[in-house]
Tab-separated table of C-alpha atoms in Angstrom:
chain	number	residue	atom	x	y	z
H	15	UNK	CA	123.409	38.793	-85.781
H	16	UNK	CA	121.501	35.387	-85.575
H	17	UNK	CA	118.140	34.543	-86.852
H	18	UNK	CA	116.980	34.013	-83.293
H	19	UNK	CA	116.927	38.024	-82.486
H	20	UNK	CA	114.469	38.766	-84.920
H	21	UNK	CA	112.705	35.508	-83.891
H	22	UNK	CA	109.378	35.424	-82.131
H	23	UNK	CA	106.815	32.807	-81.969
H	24	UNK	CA	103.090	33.664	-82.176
H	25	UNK	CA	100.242	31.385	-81.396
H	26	UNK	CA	98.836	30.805	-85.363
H	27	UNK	CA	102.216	29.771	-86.060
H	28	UNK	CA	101.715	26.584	-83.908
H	29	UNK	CA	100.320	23.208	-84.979
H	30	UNK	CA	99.418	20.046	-82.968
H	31	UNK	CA	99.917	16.115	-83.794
H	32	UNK	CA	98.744	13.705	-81.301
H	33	UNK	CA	95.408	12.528	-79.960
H	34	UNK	CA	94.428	11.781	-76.416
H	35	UNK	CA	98.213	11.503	-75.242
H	36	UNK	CA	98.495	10.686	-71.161
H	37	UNK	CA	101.256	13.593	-70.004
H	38	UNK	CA	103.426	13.737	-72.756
H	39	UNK	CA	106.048	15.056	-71.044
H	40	UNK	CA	109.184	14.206	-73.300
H	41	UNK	CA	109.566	13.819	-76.615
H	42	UNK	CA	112.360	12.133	-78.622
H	43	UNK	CA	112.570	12.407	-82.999
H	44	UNK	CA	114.070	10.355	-85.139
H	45	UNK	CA	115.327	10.444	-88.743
H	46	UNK	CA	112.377	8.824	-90.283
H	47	UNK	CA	109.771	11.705	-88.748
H	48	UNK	CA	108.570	9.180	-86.214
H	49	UNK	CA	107.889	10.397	-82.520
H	50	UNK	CA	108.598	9.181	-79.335
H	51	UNK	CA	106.391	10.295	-76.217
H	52	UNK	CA	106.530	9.203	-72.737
H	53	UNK	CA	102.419	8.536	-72.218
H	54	UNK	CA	101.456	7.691	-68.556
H	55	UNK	CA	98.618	5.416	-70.272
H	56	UNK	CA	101.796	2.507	-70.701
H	57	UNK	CA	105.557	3.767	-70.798
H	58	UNK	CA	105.792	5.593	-74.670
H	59	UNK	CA	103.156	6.218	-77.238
H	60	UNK	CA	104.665	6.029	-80.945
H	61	UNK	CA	104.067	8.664	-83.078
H	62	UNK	CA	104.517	7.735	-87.067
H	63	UNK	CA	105.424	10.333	-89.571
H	64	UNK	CA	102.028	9.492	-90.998
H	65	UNK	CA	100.183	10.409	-87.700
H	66	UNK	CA	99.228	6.796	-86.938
H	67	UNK	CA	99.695	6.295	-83.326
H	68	UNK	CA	101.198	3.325	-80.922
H	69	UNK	CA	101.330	2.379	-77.035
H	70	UNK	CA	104.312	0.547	-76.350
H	71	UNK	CA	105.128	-0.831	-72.706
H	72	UNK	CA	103.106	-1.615	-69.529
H	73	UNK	CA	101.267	0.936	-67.364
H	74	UNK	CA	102.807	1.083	-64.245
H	75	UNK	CA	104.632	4.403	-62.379
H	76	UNK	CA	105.095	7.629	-63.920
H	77	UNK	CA	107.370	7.258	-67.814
H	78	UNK	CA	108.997	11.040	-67.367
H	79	UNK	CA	112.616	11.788	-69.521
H	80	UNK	CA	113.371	9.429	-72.399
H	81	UNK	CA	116.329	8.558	-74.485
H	82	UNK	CA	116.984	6.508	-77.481
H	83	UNK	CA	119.712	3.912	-77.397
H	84	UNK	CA	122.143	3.027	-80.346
H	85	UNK	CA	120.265	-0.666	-80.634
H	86	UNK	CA	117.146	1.251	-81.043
H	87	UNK	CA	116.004	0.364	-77.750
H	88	UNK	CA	115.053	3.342	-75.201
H	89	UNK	CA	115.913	4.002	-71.732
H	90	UNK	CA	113.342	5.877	-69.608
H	91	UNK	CA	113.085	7.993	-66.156
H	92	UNK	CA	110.219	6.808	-64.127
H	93	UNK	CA	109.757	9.286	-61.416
H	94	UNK	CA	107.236	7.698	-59.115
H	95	UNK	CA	108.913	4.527	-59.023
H	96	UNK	CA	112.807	6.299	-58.591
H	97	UNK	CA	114.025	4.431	-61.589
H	98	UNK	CA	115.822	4.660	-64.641
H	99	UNK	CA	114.234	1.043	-66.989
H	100	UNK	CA	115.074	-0.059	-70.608
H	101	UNK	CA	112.428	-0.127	-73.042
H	102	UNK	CA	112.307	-2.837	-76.196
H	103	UNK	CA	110.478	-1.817	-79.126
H	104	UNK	CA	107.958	-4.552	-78.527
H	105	UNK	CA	106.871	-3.001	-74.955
H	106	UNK	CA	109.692	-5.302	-72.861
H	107	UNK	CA	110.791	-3.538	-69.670
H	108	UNK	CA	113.653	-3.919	-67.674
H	109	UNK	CA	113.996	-2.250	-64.381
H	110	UNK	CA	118.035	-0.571	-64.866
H	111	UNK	CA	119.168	1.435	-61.742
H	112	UNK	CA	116.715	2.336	-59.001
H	113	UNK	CA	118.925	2.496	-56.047
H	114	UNK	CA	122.520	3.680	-54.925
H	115	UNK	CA	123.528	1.831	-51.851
H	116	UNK	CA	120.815	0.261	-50.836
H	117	UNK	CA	118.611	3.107	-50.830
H	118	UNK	CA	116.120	4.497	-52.764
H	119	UNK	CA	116.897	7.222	-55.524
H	120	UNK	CA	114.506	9.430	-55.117
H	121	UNK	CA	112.277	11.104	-58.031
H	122	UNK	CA	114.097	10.234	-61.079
H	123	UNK	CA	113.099	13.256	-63.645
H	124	UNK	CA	115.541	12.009	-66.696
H	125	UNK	CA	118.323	10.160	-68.678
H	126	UNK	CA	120.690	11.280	-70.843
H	127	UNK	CA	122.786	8.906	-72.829
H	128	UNK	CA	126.381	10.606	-74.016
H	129	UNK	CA	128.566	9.232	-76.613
H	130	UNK	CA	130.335	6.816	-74.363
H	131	UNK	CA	127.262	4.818	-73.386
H	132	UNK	CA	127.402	6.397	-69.846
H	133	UNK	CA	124.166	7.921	-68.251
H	134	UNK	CA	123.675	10.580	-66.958
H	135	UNK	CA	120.513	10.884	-64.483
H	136	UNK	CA	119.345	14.292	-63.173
H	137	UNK	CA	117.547	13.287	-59.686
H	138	UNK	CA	115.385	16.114	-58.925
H	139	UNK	CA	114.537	15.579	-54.768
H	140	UNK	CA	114.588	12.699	-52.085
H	141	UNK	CA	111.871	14.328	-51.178
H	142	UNK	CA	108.807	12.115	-50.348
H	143	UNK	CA	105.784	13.210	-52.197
H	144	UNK	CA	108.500	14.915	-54.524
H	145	UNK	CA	105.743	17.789	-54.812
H	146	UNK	CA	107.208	19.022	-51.021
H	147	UNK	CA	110.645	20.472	-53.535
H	148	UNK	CA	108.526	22.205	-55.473
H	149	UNK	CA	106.189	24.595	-52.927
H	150	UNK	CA	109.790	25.054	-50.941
H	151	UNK	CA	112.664	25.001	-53.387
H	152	UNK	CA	114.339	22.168	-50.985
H	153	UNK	CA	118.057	22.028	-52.634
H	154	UNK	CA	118.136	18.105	-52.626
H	155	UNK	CA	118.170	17.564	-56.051
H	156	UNK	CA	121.470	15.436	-57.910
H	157	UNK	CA	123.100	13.848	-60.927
H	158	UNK	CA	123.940	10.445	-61.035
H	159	UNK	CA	126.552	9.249	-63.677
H	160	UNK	CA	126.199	5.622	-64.559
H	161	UNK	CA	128.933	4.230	-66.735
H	162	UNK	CA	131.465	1.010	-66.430
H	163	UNK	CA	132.745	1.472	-63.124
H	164	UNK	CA	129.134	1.985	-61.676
H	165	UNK	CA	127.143	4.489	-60.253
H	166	UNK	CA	128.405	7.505	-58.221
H	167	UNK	CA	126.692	11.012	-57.443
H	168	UNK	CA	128.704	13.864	-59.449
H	169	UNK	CA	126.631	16.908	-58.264
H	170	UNK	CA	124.183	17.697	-55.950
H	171	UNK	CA	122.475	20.443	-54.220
H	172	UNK	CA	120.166	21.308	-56.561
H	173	UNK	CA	116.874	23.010	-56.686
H	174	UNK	CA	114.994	20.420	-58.461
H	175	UNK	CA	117.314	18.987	-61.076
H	176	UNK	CA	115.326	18.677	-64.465
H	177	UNK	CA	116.570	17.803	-67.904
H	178	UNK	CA	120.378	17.617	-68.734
H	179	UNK	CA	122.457	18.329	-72.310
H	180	UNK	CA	126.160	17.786	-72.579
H	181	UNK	CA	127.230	20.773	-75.016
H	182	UNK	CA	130.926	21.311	-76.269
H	183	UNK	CA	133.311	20.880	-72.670
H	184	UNK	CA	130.635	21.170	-70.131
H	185	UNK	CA	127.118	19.537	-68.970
H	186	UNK	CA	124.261	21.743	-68.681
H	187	UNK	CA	121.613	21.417	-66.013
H	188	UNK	CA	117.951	23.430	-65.861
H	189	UNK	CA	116.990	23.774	-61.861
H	190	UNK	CA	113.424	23.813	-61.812
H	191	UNK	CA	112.460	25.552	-58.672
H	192	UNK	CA	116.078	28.224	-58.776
H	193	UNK	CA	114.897	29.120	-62.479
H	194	UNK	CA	117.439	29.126	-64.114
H	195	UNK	CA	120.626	26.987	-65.753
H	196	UNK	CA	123.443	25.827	-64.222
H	197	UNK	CA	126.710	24.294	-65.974
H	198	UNK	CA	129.986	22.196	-65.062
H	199	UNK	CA	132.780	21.659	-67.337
H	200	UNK	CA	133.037	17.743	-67.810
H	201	UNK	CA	136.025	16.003	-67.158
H	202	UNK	CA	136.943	12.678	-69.166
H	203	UNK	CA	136.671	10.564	-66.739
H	204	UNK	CA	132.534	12.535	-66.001
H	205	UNK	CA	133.943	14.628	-63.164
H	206	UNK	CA	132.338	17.839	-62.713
H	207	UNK	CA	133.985	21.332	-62.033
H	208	UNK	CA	133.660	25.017	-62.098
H	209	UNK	CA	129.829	24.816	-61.655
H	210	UNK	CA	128.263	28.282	-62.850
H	211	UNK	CA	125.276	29.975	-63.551
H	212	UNK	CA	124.650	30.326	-67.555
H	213	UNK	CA	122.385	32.593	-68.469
H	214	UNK	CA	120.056	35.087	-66.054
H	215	UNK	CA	119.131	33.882	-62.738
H	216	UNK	CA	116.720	33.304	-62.745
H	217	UNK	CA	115.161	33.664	-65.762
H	218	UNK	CA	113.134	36.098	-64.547
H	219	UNK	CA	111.569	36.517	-61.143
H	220	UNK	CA	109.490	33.183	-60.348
H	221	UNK	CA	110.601	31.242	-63.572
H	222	UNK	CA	110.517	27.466	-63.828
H	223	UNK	CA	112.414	26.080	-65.852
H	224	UNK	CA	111.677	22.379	-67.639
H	225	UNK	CA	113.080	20.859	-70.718
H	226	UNK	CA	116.675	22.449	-72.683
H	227	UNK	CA	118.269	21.483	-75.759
H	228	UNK	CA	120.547	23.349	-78.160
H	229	UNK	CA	120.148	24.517	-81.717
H	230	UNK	CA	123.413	23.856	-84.350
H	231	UNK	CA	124.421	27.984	-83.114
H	232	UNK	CA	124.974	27.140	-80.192
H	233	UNK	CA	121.852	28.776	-78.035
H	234	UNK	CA	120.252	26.685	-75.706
H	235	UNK	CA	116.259	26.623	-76.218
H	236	UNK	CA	114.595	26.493	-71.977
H	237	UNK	CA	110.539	25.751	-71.494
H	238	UNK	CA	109.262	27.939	-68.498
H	239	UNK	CA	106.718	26.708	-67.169
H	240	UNK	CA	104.972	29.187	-65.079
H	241	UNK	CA	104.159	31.325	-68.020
H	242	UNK	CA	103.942	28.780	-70.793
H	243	UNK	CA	107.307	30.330	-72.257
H	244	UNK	CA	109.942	29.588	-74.485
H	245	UNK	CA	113.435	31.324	-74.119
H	246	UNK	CA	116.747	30.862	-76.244
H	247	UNK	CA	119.895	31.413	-74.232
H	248	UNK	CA	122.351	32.847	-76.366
H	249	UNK	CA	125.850	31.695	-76.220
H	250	UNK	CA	127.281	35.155	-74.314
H	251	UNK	CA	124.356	34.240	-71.688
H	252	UNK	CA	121.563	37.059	-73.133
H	253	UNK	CA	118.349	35.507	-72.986
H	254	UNK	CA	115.489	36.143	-75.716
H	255	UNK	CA	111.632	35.134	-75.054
H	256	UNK	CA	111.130	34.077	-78.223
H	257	UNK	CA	107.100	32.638	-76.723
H	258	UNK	CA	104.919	33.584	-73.729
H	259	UNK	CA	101.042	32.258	-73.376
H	260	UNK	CA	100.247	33.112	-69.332
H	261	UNK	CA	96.236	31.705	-70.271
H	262	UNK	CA	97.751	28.572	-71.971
H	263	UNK	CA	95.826	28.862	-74.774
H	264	UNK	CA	98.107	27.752	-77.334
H	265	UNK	CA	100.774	25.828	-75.018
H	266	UNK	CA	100.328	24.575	-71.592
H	267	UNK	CA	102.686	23.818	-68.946
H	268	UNK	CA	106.028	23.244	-71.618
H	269	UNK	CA	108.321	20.583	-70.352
H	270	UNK	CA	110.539	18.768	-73.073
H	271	UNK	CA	111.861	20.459	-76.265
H	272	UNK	CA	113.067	18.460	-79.162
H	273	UNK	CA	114.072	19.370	-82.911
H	274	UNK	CA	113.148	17.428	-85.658
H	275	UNK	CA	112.165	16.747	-89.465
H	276	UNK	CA	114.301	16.630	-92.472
H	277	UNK	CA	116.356	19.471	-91.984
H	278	UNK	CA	115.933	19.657	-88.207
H	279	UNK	CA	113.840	22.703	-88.463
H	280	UNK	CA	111.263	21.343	-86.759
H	281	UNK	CA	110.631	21.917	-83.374
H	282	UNK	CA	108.059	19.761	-80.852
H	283	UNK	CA	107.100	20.889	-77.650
H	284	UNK	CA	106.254	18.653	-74.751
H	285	UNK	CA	103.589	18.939	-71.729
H	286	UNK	CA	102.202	17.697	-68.553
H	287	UNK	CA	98.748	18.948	-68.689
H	288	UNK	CA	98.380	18.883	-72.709
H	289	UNK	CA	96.889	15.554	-74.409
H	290	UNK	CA	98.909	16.646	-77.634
H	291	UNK	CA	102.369	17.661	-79.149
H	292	UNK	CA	102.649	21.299	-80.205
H	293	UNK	CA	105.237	21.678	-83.276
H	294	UNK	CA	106.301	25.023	-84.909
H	295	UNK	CA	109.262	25.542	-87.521
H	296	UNK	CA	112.517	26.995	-86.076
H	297	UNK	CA	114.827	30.218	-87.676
H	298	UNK	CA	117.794	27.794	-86.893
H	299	UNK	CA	117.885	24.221	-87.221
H	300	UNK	CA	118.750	22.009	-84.313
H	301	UNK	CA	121.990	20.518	-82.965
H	302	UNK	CA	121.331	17.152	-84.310
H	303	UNK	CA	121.421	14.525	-81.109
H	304	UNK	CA	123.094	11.711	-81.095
H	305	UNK	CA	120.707	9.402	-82.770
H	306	UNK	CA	121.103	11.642	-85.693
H	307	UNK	CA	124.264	11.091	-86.402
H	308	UNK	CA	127.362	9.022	-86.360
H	309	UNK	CA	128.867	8.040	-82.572
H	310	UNK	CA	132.357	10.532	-82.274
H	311	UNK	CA	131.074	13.005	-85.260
H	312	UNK	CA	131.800	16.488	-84.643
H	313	UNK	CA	129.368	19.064	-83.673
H	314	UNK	CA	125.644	18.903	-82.203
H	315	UNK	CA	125.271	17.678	-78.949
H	316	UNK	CA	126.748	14.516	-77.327
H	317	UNK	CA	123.214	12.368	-76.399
């Protein structure tokens, strides 16, 4: 039995870091116990493990997914502009990928960097205001793999394609609008195949589903949006609510989910319509990311 059965999350258990954050909607952790949070005020907003708090980047579109680079820098989803842009420490932007030929992504929602340097970039709708996918469940949404060849489209059709792990053999993909996770087994060349539901679908009857990432077990921890929930997908597919807060009192509107601190125990919680970070300790520690750890080492996740 793992310690996430006899898990469950209450609302005194949660604590907050943070002040008068601009949709914090992703958040990446590092080593040290600093925090990086995309903050529509510029492009990130630097969280030290002392509490002390930095804007880094220009204001300009909408900073959405985030990942952290091997040279420290970080590569961001903008999606209002369609864009994937790399971010210096010092606030220097540089405008990446933003269109496939010729033409315009679409609303770029993340950006997941893999061992191999290649990125992966969940597209969730062409849609045009992207807010059409979301009253209608249009089934636009797509991936876009990045590496040395290029750019190429490697799956599409998706209800609002949200954040993206790459876990063991296959890629894992949370479809907003459908509610629910889909996965692909990965090829070595990033060639997708055998696309499946994992886990319930949906979630349950009018889920939304946001941010995923896994724990060192193997479940894979979902934000759901519509009730301010947090769910653990269990490796055989069972699904636990391990958090629900349908008044938002203690959460609202969960989007990114990242572990953290010493002994990655430490969970953080992002938000769209919260102006802080929630945090709460974890039964299980994470599957330390690829920041965390040496390029090629075995186990945790591969980004």
């Amino acid at each position: 039995m793992s310690a996430i059965d006899g898990f469950r999350l209450r609302g005194g258990d949660i604590e907050y870091l943070g002040t008068e954050l601009s949709r914090p909607e992703c958040v990446v952790a590092e080593r040290d116990g600093t925090l990086w949070v995309s903050d529509l005020r510029g492009a990130l907003t630097r969280i030290g493990a002392d509490g002390g708090q930095r804007l880094v980047g220009p204001k300009g579109g909408v900073p959405n997914g985030v990942a952290l680079c091997s040279d420290g820098r970080f590569l961001v989803a903008d999606i209002e502009e369609g864009c994937v842009f790399r971010l210096d420490r010092d606030g220097g932007k540089t405008v990446l990928v933003d269109q496939l030929d010729g033409e315009r992504l679409g609303a770029v929602n993340f950006v997941y960097l893999d061992d191999a340097e290649r990125m992966w970039i969940p597209v969730s709708t062409r849609c045009e205001p992207r807010s059409a996918a979301l009253e209608s469940a249009v089934a636009d949404g797509y991936i876009l793999l990045v590496d040395g060849t290029g750019a190429r489209i490697v799956a599409d059709g998706f209800r609002f394609t949200n954040e993206v792990r790459l876990h063991g053999p296959h890629l894992y993909v949370a479809e907003t609008t459908a509610g629910c996770v889909t996965r692909f087994t990965v090829a070595h060349d990033g060639t997708l195949s055998g696309r499946e539901t994992f886990g319930p679908e949906p979630l349950f009857p009018g889920a939304m589903v946001d941010g995923i990432t896994f724990d060192a077990e193997g479940n894979l921890w979902v934000t759901e949006i519509t009730r301010n929930g947090l769910f653990v997908i269990k490796p055989d597919g069972e699904a636990v609510k391990i958090f629900e807060d349908p008044d938002g009192t203690f959460i609202r509107f969960p989007t990114s989910i990242a572990f953290g601190g010493d002994d990655l125990r430490t969970v953080y919680v992002g938000s769209l319509k919260m102006n802080r970070i929630s945090r709460f300790a974890s039964p299980v520690p994470g599957a330390p990311m690829r920041h965390w750890r040496a390029v090629g080492a075995g186990g945790g996740e591969s980004g």
